[in-house]
CSV table of C-alpha atoms in Angstrom, one decimal:
chain,number,residue,atom,x,y,z
C,1,GLN,CA,2.0,14.1,0.7
C,2,THR,CA,4.2,13.1,-0.2
C,3,CYS,CA,3.6,14.5,-4.2
C,4,ARG,CA,5.0,12.9,-1.5
C,5,GLN,CA,8.4,14.4,-2.5
C,6,SER,CA,11.0,11.9,-0.3
C,7,PRO,CA,13.1,14.2,1.3
C,8,ARG,CA,15.9,11.6,2.0
C,9,ILE,CA,16.8,11.8,-1.1
C,10,MET,CA,18.6,14.6,-2.3
C,11,SER,CA,20.9,14.9,0.8
C,12,GLY,CA,24.2,13.9,0.7
C,13,GLY,CA,28.0,16.0,1.2
C,14,PRO,CA,28.9,16.8,5.0
C,15,LYS,CA,26.5,17.9,7.6
C,16,GLU,CA,27.5,20.8,9.5
C,17,THR,CA,26.9,21.1,13.3
C,18,VAL,CA,23.7,22.6,14.1
C,19,SER,CA,21.9,22.9,17.7
C,20,PRO,CA,19.2,20.7,18.5
C,21,ILE,CA,16.3,23.7,18.6
C,22,LYS,CA,16.9,24.5,15.7
C,23,LEU,CA,16.3,20.5,14.4
C,24,ALA,CA,13.3,20.4,16.6
C,25,LEU,CA,11.8,23.7,15.1
C,26,LEU,CA,12.7,22.5,11.4
C,27,VAL,CA,11.0,18.7,12.5
C,28,ILE,CA,7.4,20.3,14.3
C,29,ALA,CA,7.9,23.1,11.0
C,30,TRP,CA,7.9,20.4,8.5
C,31,TYR,CA,5.2,17.9,10.5
C,32,ALA,CA,2.8,20.5,10.9
C,33,GLY,CA,3.3,21.8,6.9
C,34,ASN,CA,3.1,18.2,5.5
C,35,THR,CA,-0.6,17.9,8.0
C,36,PHE,CA,-2.0,21.1,6.6
C,37,TYR,CA,-1.1,20.1,3.5
C,38,ASN,CA,-2.9,16.9,3.3
C,39,VAL,CA,-6.3,18.9,4.8
C,40,TYR,CA,-5.9,22.0,2.5
C,41,ASN,CA,-5.0,19.5,-0.6
C,42,LYS,CA,-8.1,17.4,0.2
C,43,LYS,CA,-10.4,20.8,0.9
C,44,ALA,CA,-9.1,22.2,-2.4
C,45,THR,CA,-10.2,19.0,-4.5
C,46,ASN,CA,-13.1,18.3,-2.7
C,47,LEU,CA,-14.4,22.1,-4.2
C,48,ILE,CA,-13.1,21.7,-7.5
C,49,HIS,CA,-13.1,18.6,-9.5
C,50,ALA,CA,-10.0,19.7,-11.7
C,51,HIS,CA,-7.4,17.6,-9.6
C,52,TRP,CA,-4.5,17.7,-12.1
C,53,THR,CA,-4.7,21.3,-12.1
C,54,VAL,CA,-5.2,21.9,-8.9
C,55,ALA,CA,-1.5,19.9,-8.2
C,56,SER,CA,-0.1,22.3,-10.8
C,57,VAL,CA,-1.7,25.1,-8.8
C,58,GLN,CA,0.0,24.3,-5.7
C,59,LEU,CA,3.4,24.6,-7.6
C,60,ILE,CA,3.0,27.4,-9.2
C,61,VAL,CA,2.3,29.0,-5.0
C,62,GLY,CA,6.0,27.5,-4.9
C,63,ILE,CA,7.4,29.4,-7.4
C,64,VAL,CA,6.1,32.6,-6.7
C,65,TRP,CA,7.9,32.4,-3.6
C,66,THR,CA,11.1,31.1,-5.2
C,67,LEU,CA,11.0,34.1,-7.6
C,68,LEU,CA,10.6,36.9,-4.8
C,69,MET,CA,13.9,35.2,-2.3
C,70,TRP,CA,16.1,35.3,-5.8
C,71,GLY,CA,14.8,38.7,-7.0
C,72,SER,CA,15.5,40.4,-3.6
C,73,GLY,CA,18.5,38.8,-3.3
C,74,MET,CA,17.5,37.0,0.8
C,75,ARG,CA,18.9,33.7,-1.5
C,76,LYS,CA,21.5,33.0,-3.7
C,77,ARG,CA,20.4,32.9,-7.2
C,78,PRO,CA,21.3,29.3,-8.8
C,79,ASN,CA,24.1,29.1,-11.7
C,80,LEU,CA,23.6,26.3,-13.8
C,81,THR,CA,24.5,25.3,-17.4
C,82,ALA,CA,21.8,24.2,-19.7
C,83,GLU,CA,23.5,20.8,-19.2
C,84,ASP,CA,22.9,21.1,-15.6
C,85,ILE,CA,19.9,21.9,-16.5
C,86,ALA,CA,19.3,19.3,-18.8
C,87,ALA,CA,20.5,16.4,-15.9
C,88,ILE,CA,17.6,17.8,-13.4
C,89,ILE,CA,14.6,17.9,-16.2
C,90,PRO,CA,14.4,14.0,-15.5
C,91,ILE,CA,14.0,14.7,-11.9
C,92,GLY,CA,11.3,16.9,-12.2
C,93,LEU,CA,9.3,14.6,-13.9
C,94,PHE,CA,9.2,12.4,-11.4
C,95,ALA,CA,8.5,15.1,-8.8
C,96,CYS,CA,5.5,16.0,-11.0
C,97,LEU,CA,4.6,12.2,-11.0
C,98,ALA,CA,5.0,11.7,-7.3
C,99,HIS,CA,3.0,15.0,-6.5
C,100,CYS,CA,0.6,14.0,-8.8
C,101,GLY,CA,-0.1,11.0,-7.8
C,102,SER,CA,-0.5,12.2,-4.4
C,103,VAL,CA,-2.6,15.1,-5.6
C,104,LEU,CA,-5.0,12.6,-6.8
C,105,ALA,CA,-5.1,9.8,-4.7
C,106,SER,CA,-6.4,11.9,-2.0
C,107,ALA,CA,-9.1,13.4,-4.4
C,108,VAL,CA,-9.9,10.4,-5.6
C,109,GLY,CA,-10.0,8.9,-1.9
C,110,ALA,CA,-9.8,8.9,1.4
C,111,VAL,CA,-6.2,10.7,2.5
C,112,SER,CA,-5.9,7.5,5.9
C,113,PHE,CA,-5.6,5.2,2.6
C,114,ALA,CA,-3.6,6.8,0.4
C,115,GLN,CA,-1.2,7.2,3.3
C,116,ILE,CA,-0.8,3.6,4.1
C,117,VAL,CA,-1.0,2.7,0.0
C,118,LYS,CA,2.4,5.4,0.1
C,119,ALA,CA,4.0,3.3,3.2
C,120,CYS,CA,4.7,0.9,0.5
C,121,GLU,CA,7.4,3.1,-1.6
C,122,PRO,CA,10.3,1.3,0.3
C,123,VAL,CA,9.2,-1.7,-1.7
C,124,PHE,CA,9.1,0.7,-4.7
C,125,ALA,CA,12.5,1.5,-4.3
C,126,ALA,CA,13.5,-1.7,-4.0
C,127,VAL,CA,13.0,-3.2,-7.0
C,128,VAL,CA,13.8,0.0,-9.0
C,129,GLY,CA,17.2,-0.2,-6.8
C,130,LEU,CA,17.6,-3.8,-8.6
C,131,LEU,CA,16.7,-3.0,-12.1
C,132,ILE,CA,18.7,0.1,-12.8
C,133,PRO,CA,21.8,0.8,-12.9
C,134,PRO,CA,24.2,0.8,-10.7
C,135,MET,CA,22.0,-2.2,-8.6
C,136,ASP,CA,21.7,-1.3,-5.6
C,137,VAL,CA,21.2,-4.0,-3.3
C,138,LYS,CA,19.8,-4.3,0.0
C,139,PRO,CA,20.8,-6.4,3.1
C,140,THR,CA,18.5,-9.6,3.3
C,141,LEU,CA,17.0,-7.8,6.3
C,142,ALA,CA,15.8,-4.9,5.0
C,143,TYR,CA,14.0,-6.9,2.1
C,144,ILE,CA,12.3,-9.3,5.4
C,145,MET,CA,11.2,-6.0,6.5
C,146,LEU,CA,9.3,-5.7,3.1
C,147,ILE,CA,6.7,-8.6,4.2
C,148,PRO,CA,4.9,-6.3,6.9
C,149,ILE,CA,4.7,-3.8,4.8
C,150,VAL,CA,3.0,-4.8,1.6
C,151,GLY,CA,1.0,-7.6,4.1
C,152,GLY,CA,0.0,-4.5,6.4
C,153,VAL,CA,-1.2,-2.7,3.2
C,154,GLY,CA,-3.1,-5.9,2.1
C,155,LEU,CA,-4.6,-6.3,5.6
C,156,ALA,CA,-6.0,-2.5,5.5
C,157,CYS,CA,-7.5,-3.3,2.5
C,158,ILE,CA,-10.1,-5.8,3.6
C,159,LYS,CA,-13.2,-4.6,5.9
C,160,GLU,CA,-14.6,-7.0,8.5
C,161,GLY,CA,-17.3,-9.1,6.9
C,162,LYS,CA,-17.0,-7.7,3.4
C,163,GLY,CA,-13.9,-9.0,2.1
C,164,VAL,CA,-11.9,-6.8,0.1
C,165,ASP,CA,-12.7,-3.6,-0.1
C,166,LEU,CA,-10.5,-1.6,-2.2
C,167,ASN,CA,-10.9,2.0,-3.9
C,168,VAL,CA,-9.0,0.8,-6.9
C,169,THR,CA,-8.6,4.6,-8.6
C,170,ALA,CA,-6.9,5.5,-5.3
C,171,PHE,CA,-4.5,2.8,-5.2
C,172,LEU,CA,-3.1,3.3,-8.8
C,173,PHE,CA,-2.4,6.8,-8.1
C,174,ALA,CA,-0.5,6.6,-4.7
C,175,SER,CA,1.3,3.3,-6.6
C,176,MET,CA,2.1,5.8,-9.5
C,177,ALA,CA,3.3,8.2,-6.6
C,178,ASN,CA,5.3,5.7,-4.9
C,179,ALA,CA,7.1,4.6,-8.4
C,180,SER,CA,8.1,8.1,-9.1
C,181,ALA,CA,9.6,8.8,-6.0
C,182,ALA,CA,11.8,6.0,-5.9
C,183,LEU,CA,12.4,6.5,-9.5
C,184,LYS,CA,13.2,10.0,-8.8
C,185,GLY,CA,15.4,8.8,-5.9
C,186,LYS,CA,17.9,6.6,-7.9
C,187,LEU,CA,17.9,8.8,-11.0
C,188,GLY,CA,18.5,11.9,-9.3
C,189,SER,CA,20.6,11.3,-6.1
C,190,SER,CA,24.1,11.2,-7.9
C,191,VAL,CA,23.0,14.6,-10.0
C,192,THR,CA,22.0,16.2,-7.3
C,193,LYS,CA,24.9,15.7,-4.5
C,194,GLU,CA,27.4,16.6,-7.9
C,195,LEU,CA,25.3,19.9,-8.1
C,196,LYS,CA,25.5,20.7,-4.2
C,197,ALA,CA,29.2,19.7,-3.9
C,198,ASP,CA,30.7,22.6,-6.6
C,199,LYS,CA,29.5,25.5,-4.5
C,200,ASP,CA,30.0,28.1,-7.2
C,201,LYS,CA,26.3,26.6,-8.9
C,202,ASN,CA,24.6,27.7,-5.3
C,203,MET,CA,22.6,24.7,-5.2
C,204,ASP,CA,21.8,23.8,-1.1
C,205,ALA,CA,19.0,21.6,-0.1
C,206,THR,CA,16.5,24.6,-0.8
C,207,ASN,CA,17.8,25.4,-3.9
C,208,VAL,CA,17.9,21.9,-5.4
C,209,TYR,CA,13.7,21.7,-4.5
C,210,ALA,CA,13.3,25.2,-5.5
C,211,VAL,CA,15.0,24.1,-9.1
C,212,THR,CA,13.0,20.8,-9.0
C,213,ASN,CA,9.9,22.4,-8.3
C,214,ILE,CA,10.1,24.4,-11.1
C,215,ILE,CA,10.5,22.1,-14.2
C,216,SER,CA,8.2,20.0,-12.3
C,217,PHE,CA,5.0,22.6,-12.5
C,218,ILE,CA,6.1,22.8,-16.2
C,219,CYS,CA,5.9,18.9,-16.7
C,220,THR,CA,1.8,19.4,-15.0
C,221,VAL,CA,1.1,21.3,-17.9
C,222,PRO,CA,0.1,19.1,-20.6
C,223,PHE,CA,-1.6,16.7,-17.7
C,224,VAL,CA,-3.7,19.5,-17.2
C,225,VAL,CA,-3.8,20.5,-21.3
C,226,ILE,CA,-4.7,16.4,-21.9
C,227,ASN,CA,-7.1,16.0,-19.1
C,228,GLU,CA,-8.8,18.7,-17.8
C,229,LEU,CA,-8.3,22.2,-19.8
C,230,PRO,CA,-11.0,20.9,-22.3
C,231,THR,CA,-13.8,20.8,-19.7
C,232,LEU,CA,-11.8,23.2,-17.2
C,233,PRO,CA,-13.9,26.5,-17.7
C,234,GLU,CA,-17.3,24.3,-17.0
C,235,THR,CA,-15.5,22.6,-14.4
C,236,TRP,CA,-14.4,26.1,-12.4
C,237,ALA,CA,-18.1,27.9,-13.1
C,238,LYS,CA,-19.9,25.0,-11.0
C,239,ALA,CA,-17.4,24.6,-8.7
C,240,VAL,CA,-17.6,28.3,-8.4
C,241,SER,CA,-21.7,28.4,-8.4
C,242,GLU,CA,-21.6,25.4,-5.6
C,243,HIS,CA,-18.6,26.9,-3.1
C,244,GLY,CA,-17.7,30.1,-4.3
C,245,ALA,CA,-14.4,31.4,-6.2
C,246,SER,CA,-12.4,32.8,-3.1
C,247,GLU,CA,-13.2,29.6,-0.8
C,248,ILE,CA,-11.8,27.4,-3.6
C,249,MET,CA,-8.7,29.9,-4.2
C,250,LEU,CA,-8.2,30.4,-0.7
C,251,ASN,CA,-7.9,26.0,-0.1
C,252,VAL,CA,-5.6,26.0,-3.1
C,253,PHE,CA,-3.5,29.1,-2.0
C,254,LEU,CA,-2.9,27.6,1.3
C,255,SER,CA,-2.1,23.4,0.0
C,256,GLY,CA,0.4,24.6,-2.5
C,257,LEU,CA,2.1,27.2,0.5
C,258,CYS,CA,1.8,24.2,3.2
C,259,PHE,CA,3.5,21.9,0.6
C,260,TYR,CA,6.5,24.4,-0.5
C,261,PHE,CA,7.3,25.1,2.9
C,262,TYR,CA,7.0,21.5,4.1
C,263,ASN,CA,9.3,19.7,1.6
C,264,GLU,CA,11.3,22.5,2.0
C,265,PHE,CA,11.4,22.1,5.9
C,266,ALA,CA,12.0,18.7,5.3
C,267,PHE,CA,14.8,18.9,2.8
C,268,SER,CA,17.1,21.8,5.3
C,269,PHE,CA,16.4,18.5,8.1
C,270,THR,CA,18.0,16.0,5.8
C,271,ALA,CA,20.6,18.2,5.1
C,272,HIS,CA,21.3,18.4,8.9
C,273,VAL,CA,20.9,15.0,10.1
C,274,GLY,CA,21.1,12.2,7.1
C,275,ALA,CA,18.5,10.0,5.7
C,276,VAL,CA,18.6,7.8,8.5
C,277,THR,CA,17.0,10.1,10.9
C,278,SER,CA,14.8,11.7,8.2
C,279,SER,CA,13.5,8.5,7.0
C,280,VAL,CA,12.4,7.5,10.5
C,281,LEU,CA,10.7,10.9,10.9
C,282,ASN,CA,9.0,10.7,7.3
C,283,THR,CA,7.0,7.1,8.3
C,284,ALA,CA,6.7,8.8,12.1
C,285,LYS,CA,5.1,11.8,9.8
C,286,ARG,CA,2.3,9.2,8.3
C,287,VAL,CA,0.9,8.4,11.7
C,288,ILE,CA,0.1,12.3,12.2
C,289,ILE,CA,-1.8,12.5,9.2
C,290,ILE,CA,-3.4,9.3,8.9
C,291,VAL,CA,-5.3,10.2,12.7
C,292,VAL,CA,-5.6,13.7,11.7
C,293,SER,CA,-7.2,13.1,8.4
C,294,SER,CA,-9.1,10.4,10.0
C,295,ILE,CA,-10.6,13.2,12.3
C,296,VAL,CA,-11.3,16.1,10.1
C,297,PHE,CA,-12.8,14.3,7.2
C,298,SER,CA,-14.2,12.2,9.3
C,299,GLU,CA,-13.1,8.9,7.9
C,300,ALA,CA,-13.7,5.9,9.4
C,301,LEU,CA,-10.5,3.7,10.4
C,302,SER,CA,-11.4,-0.6,10.9
C,303,GLN,CA,-9.5,-2.6,12.8
C,304,ASN,CA,-8.0,-3.6,9.9
C,305,THR,CA,-7.3,-0.5,8.7
C,306,ILE,CA,-5.7,0.5,11.7
C,307,ILE,CA,-3.9,-3.3,12.6
C,308,GLY,CA,-2.8,-2.7,8.8
C,309,SER,CA,-1.0,0.4,9.0
C,310,SER,CA,0.3,0.0,12.0
C,311,PHE,CA,2.1,-3.1,10.4
C,312,ALA,CA,2.8,-1.3,6.9
C,313,ILE,CA,4.5,1.8,8.7
C,314,GLY,CA,6.7,-0.2,11.3
C,315,GLY,CA,7.9,-2.4,8.3
C,316,THR,CA,9.1,0.8,6.4
C,317,LEU,CA,10.5,2.4,9.8
C,318,ALA,CA,12.3,-1.3,10.1
C,319,TYR,CA,13.6,-0.9,6.2
C,320,SER,CA,14.7,2.1,6.3
C,321,ILE,CA,17.1,1.7,9.2
C,322,ALA,CA,18.5,-1.5,8.0
C,323,SER,CA,19.1,-0.4,4.2
C,324,LYS,CA,21.1,2.7,5.4
C,325,MET,CA,22.8,0.3,8.3
C,326,PRO,CA,25.8,-0.9,5.8
C,327,LYS,CA,26.4,2.3,5.2
C,328,LYS,CA,26.9,3.7,8.9
C,329,THR,CA,29.3,0.5,9.1
C,330,GLU,CA,31.6,1.0,6.3
C,331,ALA,CA,31.3,4.7,6.5
C,332,LYS,CA,33.2,4.0,10.5
C,333,ALA,CA,35.1,0.9,8.9
C,334,GLU,CA,36.7,3.8,6.5
C,335,ALA,CA,36.6,6.5,9.5
C,336,LYS,CA,39.2,3.5,11.5
C,337,THR,CA,41.4,3.0,8.2
C,338,GLU,CA,41.8,7.1,8.0
C,339,ASN,CA,42.6,7.2,12.1
C,340,LYS,CA,44.9,4.3,11.6
C,341,ASP,CA,46.8,5.4,8.4
C,342,LYS,CA,47.1,9.2,10.7
C,343,LYS,CA,49.0,7.2,13.3
C,344,GLU,CA,51.4,5.7,11.1
């Protein structure tokens, strides 16, 4: 996923107490939704070769659900100014590119390969953190953990007796998703924290994602128009003649539904537990997707692929923990200082 928009990015603010059962249910729903999304997305893009369009329509499904929630009063409507919306547009744009990159990577290559490459997201995040102010310097251990990530992905691309066997197009689309997710996180974290801090704006975790999803869809339209609109009628007619309209629409709809809900569950979970726990579980999620997709779509996993992906995913896990540790230590130090001041 995965368009994997990264759920840990938009967390912030105080964490409310929540029962372990609710957290467990959120994780189960997140994992199930993400796994089914990848399955239905691959089926949809196999049925019709209009992949930008599929990515765009998937976002529409979530928008319909959002409007129903807001219209019925079951969820508070956001109170945003034009300035607020303008601040969210860059987040929506990079969310769009992250989503579309993920969809296209899985469409033109194996789902398992796309997930392995997407495990490189911390590498892109680390580079973006250093290049775009304010500079975000991670501890040395975190940067060391980037080595097994890159090495693991490289090993996964080497086939026994064949040398490097790389689906360049899938690799580039997955890398586009990684770069976009990193930029979204860097540019959007402060904006979303400010919006969520102002209770009058009604921008909790679910509404932050809902608004971002709407802007993300709008950003997909030019890509669809440029890349696929001229040939879309012909592509649709060909796909319908081969597979039937109902089969295509069902898989696109289900992939869109799963995409929206798994992201919403992931955002809600992160809002309760924080970035470190969410990062760890987001990493573990890739293992499930790789295994399930290899079974459903008969994607052969060579020894190098298994070993390489294990190194990459393990490195991602270690990076996630190492990069957040200083902040945790600083928070504890601040808490001790506050307690000391209170005693005095």
